[in-house]
PDB file of C-alpha atoms in Angstrom:
ATOM      1  CA  MET A  10      29.923 -19.739  55.176  1.00 47.00           C
ATOM      2  CA  LYS A  11      28.473 -23.081  54.236  1.00 48.00           C
ATOM      3  CA  THR A  12      25.091 -21.431  53.575  1.00 52.00           C
ATOM      4  CA  VAL A  13      26.688 -18.873  51.267  1.00 47.00           C
ATOM      5  CA  LYS A  14      28.486 -21.636  49.303  1.00 51.00           C
ATOM      6  CA  THR A  15      25.245 -23.611  49.043  1.00 50.00           C
ATOM      7  CA  LEU A  16      23.366 -20.532  47.767  1.00 47.00           C
ATOM      8  CA  ALA A  17      26.149 -19.755  45.282  1.00 47.00           C
ATOM      9  CA  ALA A  18      26.039 -23.334  43.996  1.00 47.00           C
ATOM     10  CA  LEU A  19      22.270 -23.170  43.651  1.00 46.00           C
ATOM     11  CA  LEU A  20      22.436 -19.907  41.703  1.00 48.00           C
ATOM     12  CA  LEU A  21      25.139 -21.393  39.476  1.00 50.00           C
ATOM     13  CA  PHE A  22      22.954 -24.459  38.843  1.00 45.00           C
ATOM     14  CA  CYS A  23      19.927 -22.301  37.959  1.00 45.00           C
ATOM     15  CA  ALA A  24      21.980 -20.124  35.634  1.00 45.00           C
ATOM     16  CA  SER A  25      23.373 -23.209  33.947  1.00 47.00           C
ATOM     17  CA  ALA A  26      19.907 -24.707  33.526  1.00 41.00           C
ATOM     18  CA  LEU A  27      18.561 -21.495  32.053  1.00 42.00           C
ATOM     19  CA  ALA A  28      21.534 -21.303  29.668  1.00 46.00           C
ATOM     20  CA  GLN A  29      20.816 -24.834  28.485  1.00 56.00           C
ATOM     21  CA  SER A  30      17.075 -24.297  27.999  1.00 72.00           C
ATOM     22  CA  PRO A  31      16.247 -23.393  24.400  1.00 86.00           C
ATOM     23  CA  SER A  32      14.712 -19.973  23.863  1.00 95.00           C
ATOM     24  CA  ASN A  33      11.312 -19.667  22.222  1.00 95.00           C
ATOM     25  CA  ASP A  34      12.996 -18.496  19.050  1.00 95.00           C
ATOM     26  CA  ASP A  35      15.108 -21.671  19.089  1.00 97.00           C
ATOM     27  CA  LEU A  36      11.976 -23.739  19.654  1.00 97.00           C
ATOM     28  CA  ILE A  37      10.339 -22.084  16.657  1.00 97.00           C
ATOM     29  CA  LYS A  38      13.310 -22.937  14.464  1.00 97.00           C
ATOM     30  CA  GLN A  39      13.070 -26.525  15.720  1.00 97.00           C
ATOM     31  CA  ALA A  40       9.349 -26.691  14.979  1.00 97.00           C
ATOM     32  CA  ARG A  41       9.847 -25.330  11.460  1.00 97.00           C
ATOM     33  CA  LYS A  42      12.458 -27.976  10.800  1.00 97.00           C
ATOM     34  CA  LEU A  43      10.095 -30.703  12.066  1.00 98.00           C
ATOM     35  CA  ASN A  44       7.366 -29.412   9.778  1.00 97.00           C
ATOM     36  CA  GLN A  45       9.705 -29.420   6.771  1.00 96.00           C
ATOM     37  CA  ASP A  46      10.538 -33.036   7.621  1.00 97.00           C
ATOM     38  CA  GLY A  47       6.876 -33.967   7.666  1.00 96.00           C
ATOM     39  CA  GLN A  48       6.559 -34.306  11.430  1.00 98.00           C
ATOM     40  CA  GLN A  49       3.529 -32.032  11.781  1.00 97.00           C
ATOM     41  CA  ASP A  50       2.306 -33.377  15.138  1.00 98.00           C
ATOM     42  CA  GLN A  51       5.651 -32.732  16.819  1.00 98.00           C
ATOM     43  CA  ALA A  52       5.971 -29.316  15.178  1.00 98.00           C
ATOM     44  CA  LEU A  53       2.502 -28.288  16.347  1.00 98.00           C
ATOM     45  CA  ALA A  54       3.236 -29.416  19.898  1.00 98.00           C
ATOM     46  CA  ILE A  55       6.282 -27.131  20.015  1.00 98.00           C
ATOM     47  CA  PHE A  56       4.403 -24.156  18.512  1.00 98.00           C
ATOM     48  CA  ASN A  57       1.717 -24.639  21.143  1.00 98.00           C
ATOM     49  CA  LYS A  58       4.367 -24.799  23.899  1.00 97.00           C
ATOM     50  CA  VAL A  59       5.740 -21.455  22.732  1.00 97.00           C
ATOM     51  CA  LEU A  60       2.256 -19.947  22.690  1.00 98.00           C
ATOM     52  CA  GLN A  61       1.688 -21.032  26.271  1.00 97.00           C
ATOM     53  CA  ALA A  62       4.670 -18.923  27.244  1.00 96.00           C
ATOM     54  CA  GLU A  63       4.053 -16.123  24.712  1.00 97.00           C
ATOM     55  CA  PRO A  64       0.388 -16.007  23.646  1.00 97.00           C
ATOM     56  CA  ASN A  65       1.002 -13.220  21.119  1.00 97.00           C
ATOM     57  CA  LYS A  66       4.096 -14.691  19.501  1.00 98.00           C
ATOM     58  CA  TYR A  67       3.666 -13.959  15.791  1.00 98.00           C
ATOM     59  CA  GLU A  68       5.997 -16.644  14.464  1.00 98.00           C
ATOM     60  CA  ALA A  69       4.334 -19.334  16.583  1.00 98.00           C
ATOM     61  CA  HIS A  70       0.804 -18.468  15.408  1.00 98.00           C
ATOM     62  CA  LEU A  71       1.976 -18.374  11.787  1.00 98.00           C
ATOM     63  CA  GLY A  72       3.771 -21.688  12.199  1.00 98.00           C
ATOM     64  CA  ALA A  73       0.816 -23.354  13.886  1.00 98.00           C
ATOM     65  CA  GLY A  74      -1.519 -22.176  11.133  1.00 98.00           C
ATOM     66  CA  ILE A  75       0.755 -23.543   8.429  1.00 98.00           C
ATOM     67  CA  VAL A  76       1.048 -26.910  10.170  1.00 98.00           C
ATOM     68  CA  LEU A  77      -2.716 -27.197  10.686  1.00 98.00           C
ATOM     69  CA  ASP A  78      -3.349 -26.418   7.000  1.00 98.00           C
ATOM     70  CA  LEU A  79      -0.989 -29.216   6.000  1.00 98.00           C
ATOM     71  CA  GLN A  80      -2.949 -31.515   8.318  1.00 98.00           C
ATOM     72  CA  GLY A  81      -6.173 -30.485   6.669  1.00 97.00           C
ATOM     73  CA  LYS A  82      -7.536 -28.709   9.792  1.00 98.00           C
ATOM     74  CA  TYR A  83      -8.397 -25.511   7.938  1.00 98.00           C
ATOM     75  CA  ASP A  84     -10.787 -23.799  10.350  1.00 98.00           C
ATOM     76  CA  GLU A  85      -8.362 -24.283  13.209  1.00 98.00           C
ATOM     77  CA  ALA A  86      -5.504 -23.110  11.050  1.00 98.00           C
ATOM     78  CA  ARG A  87      -7.259 -19.852  10.203  1.00 98.00           C
ATOM     79  CA  LYS A  88      -7.739 -18.994  13.877  1.00 98.00           C
ATOM     80  CA  HIS A  89      -3.971 -18.974  14.240  1.00 98.00           C
ATOM     81  CA  LEU A  90      -3.403 -17.200  10.943  1.00 98.00           C
ATOM     82  CA  ALA A  91      -5.909 -14.502  11.856  1.00 98.00           C
ATOM     83  CA  LYS A  92      -4.066 -13.982  15.123  1.00 98.00           C
ATOM     84  CA  ALA A  93      -0.758 -13.881  13.222  1.00 98.00           C
ATOM     85  CA  ILE A  94      -2.135 -11.085  11.036  1.00 98.00           C
ATOM     86  CA  GLU A  95      -3.320  -9.236  14.154  1.00 98.00           C
ATOM     87  CA  VAL A  96      -0.020  -9.374  16.069  1.00 98.00           C
ATOM     88  CA  ALA A  97       2.401  -9.293  13.117  1.00 98.00           C
ATOM     89  CA  PRO A  98       4.986  -6.531  12.998  1.00 97.00           C
ATOM     90  CA  PRO A  99       4.325  -4.226  10.013  1.00 97.00           C
ATOM     91  CA  GLU A 100       7.024  -5.765   7.838  1.00 97.00           C
ATOM     92  CA  SER A 101       5.590  -9.291   8.399  1.00 97.00           C
ATOM     93  CA  LYS A 102       1.881  -8.556   7.957  1.00 98.00           C
ATOM     94  CA  PRO A 103       1.862  -9.038   4.129  1.00 97.00           C
ATOM     95  CA  GLN A 104       3.356 -12.521   4.513  1.00 97.00           C
ATOM     96  CA  ALA A 105       0.745 -13.405   7.130  1.00 98.00           C
ATOM     97  CA  MET A 106      -2.009 -12.233   4.811  1.00 98.00           C
ATOM     98  CA  ARG A 107      -0.624 -14.262   1.939  1.00 98.00           C
ATOM     99  CA  ASN A 108      -0.542 -17.331   4.124  1.00 98.00           C
ATOM    100  CA  MET A 109      -4.202 -16.783   5.004  1.00 98.00           C
ATOM    101  CA  ALA A 110      -4.959 -16.614   1.272  1.00 98.00           C
ATOM    102  CA  PHE A 111      -3.102 -19.891   0.776  1.00 98.00           C
ATOM    103  CA  SER A 112      -5.143 -21.443   3.532  1.00 98.00           C
ATOM    104  CA  TYR A 113      -8.311 -20.730   1.582  1.00 98.00           C
ATOM    105  CA  ALA A 114      -6.626 -22.044  -1.557  1.00 98.00           C
ATOM    106  CA  PHE A 115      -6.300 -25.457   0.145  1.00 98.00           C
ATOM    107  CA  GLU A 116     -10.085 -25.627  -0.035  1.00 98.00           C
ATOM    108  CA  GLY A 117     -10.396 -23.945  -3.450  1.00 97.00           C
ATOM    109  CA  LYS A 118     -12.089 -20.887  -1.925  1.00 98.00           C
ATOM    110  CA  ALA A 119     -10.576 -18.305  -4.244  1.00 98.00           C
ATOM    111  CA  ASP A 120     -12.998 -15.482  -3.428  1.00 98.00           C
ATOM    112  CA  GLU A 121     -11.999 -15.776   0.240  1.00 98.00           C
ATOM    113  CA  ALA A 122      -8.314 -15.806  -0.707  1.00 98.00           C
ATOM    114  CA  ALA A 123      -8.895 -12.639  -2.726  1.00 98.00           C
ATOM    115  CA  LYS A 124      -9.918 -10.794   0.454  1.00 98.00           C
ATOM    116  CA  TYR A 125      -6.292 -11.073   1.560  1.00 98.00           C
ATOM    117  CA  GLU A 126      -4.450 -10.854  -1.773  1.00 98.00           C
ATOM    118  CA  GLN A 127      -6.328  -7.867  -3.230  1.00 98.00           C
ATOM    119  CA  PRO A 128      -5.414  -5.439  -0.394  1.00 98.00           C
ATOM    120  CA  LEU A 129      -1.739  -6.303  -0.933  1.00 98.00           C
ATOM    121  CA  TYR A 130      -2.150  -5.667  -4.679  1.00 98.00           C
ATOM    122  CA  ASP A 131      -3.892  -2.331  -3.991  1.00 98.00           C
ATOM    123  CA  GLU A 132      -1.161  -1.315  -1.541  1.00 98.00           C
ATOM    124  CA  SER A 133       1.568  -2.071  -4.093  1.00 98.00           C
ATOM    125  CA  ILE A 134      -0.254  -0.051  -6.745  1.00 98.00           C
ATOM    126  CA  ALA A 135      -0.645   2.868  -4.315  1.00 98.00           C
ATOM    127  CA  LYS A 136       3.106   2.776  -3.622  1.00 97.00           C
ATOM    128  CA  SER A 137       3.911   2.504  -7.376  1.00 97.00           C
ATOM    129  CA  ASN A 138       5.579  -0.861  -6.681  1.00 97.00           C
ATOM    130  CA  PHE A 139       4.194  -2.261  -9.881  1.00 98.00           C
ATOM    131  CA  PHE A 140       6.340  -5.396 -10.110  1.00 97.00           C
ATOM    132  CA  SER A 141       5.165  -6.416  -6.628  1.00 97.00           C
ATOM    133  CA  ALA A 142       1.572  -5.715  -7.694  1.00 98.00           C
ATOM    134  CA  GLY A 143       2.076  -7.929 -10.711  1.00 98.00           C
ATOM    135  CA  GLU A 144       3.418 -10.773  -8.605  1.00 98.00           C
ATOM    136  CA  THR A 145       0.494 -10.569  -6.199  1.00 98.00           C
ATOM    137  CA  ALA A 146      -2.056 -10.424  -9.031  1.00 98.00           C
ATOM    138  CA  ASN A 147      -0.516 -13.494 -10.667  1.00 98.00           C
ATOM    139  CA  GLU A 148      -0.556 -15.351  -7.390  1.00 98.00           C
ATOM    140  CA  LEU A 149      -4.266 -14.664  -6.965  1.00 98.00           C
ATOM    141  CA  ALA A 150      -4.882 -15.507 -10.626  1.00 98.00           C
ATOM    142  CA  ARG A 151      -3.360 -18.919 -10.117  1.00 98.00           C
ATOM    143  CA  ILE A 152      -5.542 -19.551  -7.111  1.00 98.00           C
ATOM    144  CA  TYR A 153      -8.585 -18.640  -9.195  1.00 98.00           C
ATOM    145  CA  LEU A 154      -7.440 -20.840 -12.088  1.00 98.00           C
ATOM    146  CA  GLU A 155      -6.886 -23.950 -10.021  1.00 98.00           C
ATOM    147  CA  SER A 156     -10.150 -23.292  -8.164  1.00 98.00           C
ATOM    148  CA  GLY A 157     -11.896 -23.478 -11.542  1.00 97.00           C
ATOM    149  CA  ASP A 158     -12.841 -19.819 -11.903  1.00 98.00           C
ATOM    150  CA  LEU A 159     -11.335 -19.187 -15.354  1.00 98.00           C
ATOM    151  CA  ASP A 160     -12.860 -15.763 -15.885  1.00 98.00           C
ATOM    152  CA  ASN A 161     -11.388 -14.308 -12.721  1.00 98.00           C
ATOM    153  CA  ALA A 162      -8.104 -16.060 -13.461  1.00 98.00           C
ATOM    154  CA  GLN A 163      -7.992 -14.315 -16.843  1.00 98.00           C
ATOM    155  CA  LYS A 164      -8.843 -10.973 -15.224  1.00 98.00           C
ATOM    156  CA  TRP A 165      -6.142 -11.184 -12.568  1.00 98.00           C
ATOM    157  CA  TYR A 166      -3.432 -12.458 -14.912  1.00 98.00           C
ATOM    158  CA  GLN A 167      -4.238  -9.470 -17.177  1.00 98.00           C
ATOM    159  CA  LYS A 168      -4.046  -7.102 -14.190  1.00 98.00           C
ATOM    160  CA  GLY A 169      -0.732  -8.590 -13.185  1.00 98.00           C
ATOM    161  CA  HIS A 170       0.735  -8.236 -16.661  1.00 98.00           C
ATOM    162  CA  ASP A 171      -0.540  -4.673 -17.105  1.00 97.00           C
ATOM    163  CA  ALA A 172       0.557  -3.534 -13.652  1.00 98.00           C
ATOM    164  CA  ALA A 173       4.088  -4.882 -13.983  1.00 97.00           C
ATOM    165  CA  LEU A 174       4.631  -3.049 -17.250  1.00 96.00           C
ATOM    166  CA  LYS A 175       3.805   0.264 -15.536  1.00 97.00           C
ATOM    167  CA  GLN A 176       7.051  -0.046 -13.552  1.00 94.00           C
ATOM    168  CA  ALA A 177       9.343   2.863 -14.366  1.00 94.00           C
ATOM    169  CA  ASN A 178      12.083   2.079 -16.884  1.00 93.00           C
ATOM    170  CA  PRO A 179      11.683  -1.714 -17.145  1.00 94.00           C
ATOM    171  CA  THR A 180      14.602  -3.459 -18.855  1.00 96.00           C
ATOM    172  CA  PRO A 181      14.043  -5.500 -22.039  1.00 96.00           C
ATOM    173  CA  ALA A 182      14.531  -8.639 -19.938  1.00 97.00           C
ATOM    174  CA  GLN A 183      11.839  -7.518 -17.495  1.00 97.00           C
ATOM    175  CA  LYS A 184       9.439  -6.805 -20.310  1.00 97.00           C
ATOM    176  CA  ASP A 185      10.156 -10.256 -21.799  1.00 98.00           C
ATOM    177  CA  LEU A 186       9.590 -11.881 -18.399  1.00 98.00           C
ATOM    178  CA  TRP A 187       6.129 -10.474 -18.091  1.00 98.00           C
ATOM    179  CA  GLU A 188       5.253 -11.267 -21.705  1.00 98.00           C
ATOM    180  CA  PHE A 189       6.354 -14.864 -21.100  1.00 98.00           C
ATOM    181  CA  ARG A 190       4.231 -15.086 -17.965  1.00 98.00           C
ATOM    182  CA  TRP A 191       1.224 -13.616 -19.775  1.00 98.00           C
ATOM    183  CA  GLU A 192       1.493 -16.056 -22.696  1.00 98.00           C
ATOM    184  CA  HIS A 193       2.070 -18.902 -20.230  1.00 98.00           C
ATOM    185  CA  ALA A 194      -1.099 -17.967 -18.357  1.00 98.00           C
ATOM    186  CA  GLN A 195      -3.245 -17.568 -21.469  1.00 98.00           C
ATOM    187  CA  ALA A 196      -2.142 -20.973 -22.725  1.00 98.00           C
ATOM    188  CA  ARG A 197      -3.173 -22.656 -19.494  1.00 98.00           C
ATOM    189  CA  ILE A 198      -6.519 -20.884 -19.414  1.00 98.00           C
ATOM    190  CA  ALA A 199      -7.261 -21.796 -23.030  1.00 98.00           C
ATOM    191  CA  ALA A 200      -6.389 -25.440 -22.323  1.00 98.00           C
ATOM    192  CA  ARG A 201      -8.724 -25.454 -19.320  1.00 98.00           C
ATOM    193  CA  ARG A 202     -11.464 -24.162 -21.651  1.00 98.00           C
ATOM    194  CA  GLY A 203     -10.708 -26.961 -24.116  1.00 98.00           C
ATOM    195  CA  ASN A 204      -9.551 -24.552 -26.827  1.00 98.00           C
ATOM    196  CA  LYS A 205      -6.668 -26.444 -28.401  1.00 98.00           C
ATOM    197  CA  ALA A 206      -5.804 -23.980 -31.150  1.00 98.00           C
ATOM    198  CA  GLU A 207      -5.774 -21.023 -28.800  1.00 98.00           C
ATOM    199  CA  ALA A 208      -3.688 -22.909 -26.225  1.00 98.00           C
ATOM    200  CA  GLN A 209      -1.096 -23.976 -28.799  1.00 98.00           C
ATOM    201  CA  LYS A 210      -0.891 -20.428 -30.140  1.00 98.00           C
ATOM    202  CA  HIS A 211       0.010 -19.097 -26.700  1.00 98.00           C
ATOM    203  CA  VAL A 212       2.458 -21.992 -26.051  1.00 98.00           C
ATOM    204  CA  ALA A 213       4.268 -21.023 -29.255  1.00 98.00           C
ATOM    205  CA  ALA A 214       4.270 -17.392 -28.261  1.00 98.00           C
ATOM    206  CA  ALA A 215       5.703 -18.240 -24.818  1.00 98.00           C
ATOM    207  CA  LYS A 216       8.429 -20.268 -26.508  1.00 98.00           C
ATOM    208  CA  ALA A 217       9.259 -17.374 -28.821  1.00 98.00           C
ATOM    209  CA  VAL A 218       9.754 -15.032 -25.888  1.00 98.00           C
ATOM    210  CA  LEU A 219      11.863 -17.643 -24.070  1.00 98.00           C
ATOM    211  CA  ASP A 220      14.001 -18.173 -27.158  1.00 97.00           C
ATOM    212  CA  LYS A 221      15.174 -14.562 -26.948  1.00 97.00           C
ATOM    213  CA  GLY A 222      17.466 -15.747 -24.159  1.00 97.00           C
ATOM    214  CA  THR A 223      16.725 -12.798 -21.893  1.00 97.00           C
ATOM    215  CA  ASN A 224      15.213 -14.940 -19.122  1.00 97.00           C
ATOM    216  CA  THR A 225      17.021 -18.283 -19.182  1.00 97.00           C
ATOM    217  CA  GLU A 226      15.971 -18.954 -15.572  1.00 97.00           C
ATOM    218  CA  GLN A 227      12.368 -19.311 -16.849  1.00 97.00           C
ATOM    219  CA  ALA A 228      13.277 -22.262 -19.071  1.00 97.00           C
ATOM    220  CA  PRO A 229      12.255 -24.915 -16.460  1.00 95.00           C
ATOM    221  CA  PHE A 230       8.696 -23.496 -16.551  1.00 97.00           C
ATOM    222  CA  PHE A 231       8.222 -24.381 -20.219  1.00 98.00           C
ATOM    223  CA  PRO A 232       8.004 -28.190 -19.874  1.00 98.00           C
ATOM    224  CA  TYR A 233       5.450 -27.577 -17.124  1.00 98.00           C
ATOM    225  CA  LEU A 234       3.457 -25.424 -19.544  1.00 98.00           C
ATOM    226  CA  GLU A 235       3.590 -28.054 -22.265  1.00 98.00           C
ATOM    227  CA  GLY A 236       2.564 -30.774 -19.833  1.00 98.00           C
ATOM    228  CA  TYR A 237      -0.235 -28.741 -18.282  1.00 98.00           C
ATOM    229  CA  VAL A 238      -1.715 -27.923 -21.681  1.00 98.00           C
ATOM    230  CA  ALA A 239      -1.426 -31.519 -22.904  1.00 98.00           C
ATOM    231  CA  TYR A 240      -3.012 -32.876 -19.732  1.00 98.00           C
ATOM    232  CA  HIS A 241      -6.032 -30.576 -19.868  1.00 98.00           C
ATOM    233  CA  LEU A 242      -6.471 -31.247 -23.593  1.00 98.00           C
ATOM    234  CA  GLY A 243      -6.603 -34.987 -22.902  1.00 98.00           C
ATOM    235  CA  ASP A 244      -3.190 -36.025 -24.301  1.00 98.00           C
ATOM    236  CA  HIS A 245      -1.965 -37.829 -21.209  1.00 98.00           C
ATOM    237  CA  LYS A 246       1.023 -39.491 -22.877  1.00 98.00           C
ATOM    238  CA  ALA A 247       2.388 -36.133 -24.051  1.00 98.00           C
ATOM    239  CA  ALA A 248       1.624 -34.641 -20.632  1.00 98.00           C
ATOM    240  CA  ILE A 249       3.718 -37.312 -18.884  1.00 98.00           C
ATOM    241  CA  SER A 250       6.598 -36.840 -21.317  1.00 98.00           C
ATOM    242  CA  SER A 251       6.716 -33.063 -20.737  1.00 98.00           C
ATOM    243  CA  LEU A 252       6.034 -33.047 -17.017  1.00 98.00           C
ATOM    244  CA  GLN A 253       8.866 -35.541 -16.395  1.00 98.00           C
ATOM    245  CA  LYS A 254      11.212 -32.781 -17.682  1.00 98.00           C
ATOM    246  CA  ALA A 255       9.762 -30.210 -15.288  1.00 97.00           C
ATOM    247  CA  ASP A 256      10.734 -29.523 -11.651  1.00 97.00           C
ATOM    248  CA  GLN A 257      10.238 -32.773  -9.767  1.00 97.00           C
ATOM    249  CA  ARG A 258      10.318 -30.911  -6.454  1.00 96.00           C
ATOM    250  CA  ASP A 259       7.122 -29.019  -7.298  1.00 98.00           C
ATOM    251  CA  PRO A 260       4.141 -30.822  -5.758  1.00 98.00           C
ATOM    252  CA  PHE A 261       1.774 -29.414  -8.348  1.00 98.00           C
ATOM    253  CA  ILE A 262       3.792 -30.907 -11.163  1.00 98.00           C
ATOM    254  CA  LEU A 263       3.888 -34.203  -9.284  1.00 98.00           C
ATOM    255  CA  VAL A 264       0.153 -34.221  -8.816  1.00 98.00           C
ATOM    256  CA  LEU A 265      -0.372 -33.511 -12.538  1.00 98.00           C
ATOM    257  CA  LEU A 266       1.933 -36.430 -13.307  1.00 98.00           C
ATOM    258  CA  ALA A 267      -0.064 -38.626 -10.912  1.00 98.00           C
ATOM    259  CA  GLN A 268      -3.325 -37.723 -12.592  1.00 98.00           C
ATOM    260  CA  ALA A 269      -1.885 -38.219 -16.047  1.00 98.00           C
ATOM    261  CA  TYR A 270      -0.683 -41.707 -15.117  1.00 98.00           C
ATOM    262  CA  GLU A 271      -4.012 -42.494 -13.506  1.00 98.00           C
ATOM    263  CA  LYS A 272      -5.934 -41.486 -16.625  1.00 97.00           C
ATOM    264  CA  SER A 273      -3.515 -43.515 -18.709  1.00 97.00           C
ATOM    265  CA  GLY A 274      -4.383 -46.587 -16.688  1.00 97.00           C
ATOM    266  CA  ASP A 275      -1.098 -46.846 -14.781  1.00 98.00           C
ATOM    267  CA  LYS A 276      -2.366 -46.922 -11.194  1.00 97.00           C
ATOM    268  CA  THR A 277       1.007 -47.998  -9.755  1.00 98.00           C
ATOM    269  CA  GLN A 278       2.827 -44.943 -11.108  1.00 98.00           C
ATOM    270  CA  ALA A 279      -0.076 -42.741 -10.161  1.00 98.00           C
ATOM    271  CA  THR A 280       0.066 -43.956  -6.573  1.00 98.00           C
ATOM    272  CA  ASP A 281       3.832 -43.427  -6.417  1.00 98.00           C
ATOM    273  CA  TYR A 282       3.437 -39.828  -7.542  1.00 98.00           C
ATOM    274  CA  TYR A 283       0.607 -39.101  -5.139  1.00 98.00           C
ATOM    275  CA  ARG A 284       2.857 -40.345  -2.364  1.00 98.00           C
ATOM    276  CA  LYS A 285       5.644 -38.093  -3.549  1.00 98.00           C
ATOM    277  CA  VAL A 286       3.284 -35.133  -3.311  1.00 98.00           C
ATOM    278  CA  LEU A 287       2.792 -35.784   0.420  1.00 97.00           C
ATOM    279  CA  GLY A 288       6.549 -35.515   0.872  1.00 96.00           C
ATOM    280  CA  ALA A 289       6.284 -31.791   0.156  1.00 97.00           C
ATOM    281  CA  ASN A 290       5.468 -29.631   3.165  1.00 97.00           C
ATOM    282  CA  PHE A 291       5.266 -26.222   1.561  1.00 95.00           C
ATOM    283  CA  HIS A 292       2.545 -23.695   2.373  1.00 98.00           C
ATOM    284  CA  ASN A 293       2.012 -22.118  -1.040  1.00 97.00           C
ATOM    285  CA  PRO A 294      -0.450 -22.318  -3.957  1.00 97.00           C
ATOM    286  CA  THR A 295       1.352 -25.214  -5.616  1.00 97.00           C
ATOM    287  CA  ASN A 296       0.930 -27.418  -2.589  1.00 98.00           C
ATOM    288  CA  ALA A 297      -2.492 -26.012  -1.737  1.00 98.00           C
ATOM    289  CA  PHE A 298      -3.896 -27.686  -4.836  1.00 98.00           C
ATOM    290  CA  ALA A 299      -1.678 -30.766  -4.794  1.00 98.00           C
ATOM    291  CA  ARG A 300      -1.701 -31.986  -1.223  1.00 98.00           C
ATOM    292  CA  PRO A 301      -5.509 -32.272  -0.586  1.00 98.00           C
ATOM    293  CA  LEU A 302      -5.979 -34.141  -3.881  1.00 98.00           C
ATOM    294  CA  ALA A 303      -3.115 -36.551  -3.135  1.00 98.00           C
ATOM    295  CA  LYS A 304      -4.543 -37.237   0.344  1.00 97.00           C
ATOM    296  CA  LYS A 305      -7.979 -37.916  -1.130  1.00 97.00           C
ATOM    297  CA  LYS A 306      -6.603 -40.278  -3.757  1.00 97.00           C
ATOM    298  CA  LEU A 307      -4.448 -42.210  -1.268  1.00 97.00           C
ATOM    299  CA  SER A 308      -7.234 -42.475   1.300  1.00 91.00           C
TER     300      SER A 308
END
């Protein structure tokens, strides 16, 4: 009888211990939170722990790849991201491919990023999901633009605009959205080419579309446009004035502000903004071009 009670107590203890142990899905949530809080080492340790238990766990490979990119360990990151693409369930594979593209954006390797973005664009076109195709094309265009390939940026922004307008029965607001994005893109490209008149023409056209009031949620992107154009045309004071009105949570806007202050001779403000950039732990094109530069400047 005593043996039976002892065995029952042992089983109860084991069941209780198992109930208290976090599942791998819980560990992944914990790791993601740590990464968001800037604790990449701790996050990576948890992702690796999950992978020891489940070597083909999609979410853990994706998470580890993201963390390693934020740490600047790009080759190692891509091993995990490649595995994430391989083991991803069908509905998650596009996101894994996009994250691989972002990984290459961290190093300004736009042609490599295109190997993962273009198939997604082609798939959306084949399915007549033209808005999705437009979004993907614009994402790749931005990677090309900030990698310094202005011709391919122009080409892909054009493809994005043209694809989106093939969507069946677009509303007037949807048409205006894509016209705003197209003018926005052309203004930035012209500024990067040093063509002030052309850039200002497209800034005015973007403002005219915005003033229709059909896409008020796009209004925060206009100060960014003005600041971007001013910065690349060498008017750093105007750039600072506009960019301070833009989204201060966007690491790319913060890094533009940092550079504008630096070129204006205000190293203290520049350093403050570079530090703010490192507070962002996103894995997207905005951070792909902001974070490495901020790290380099602060090193």
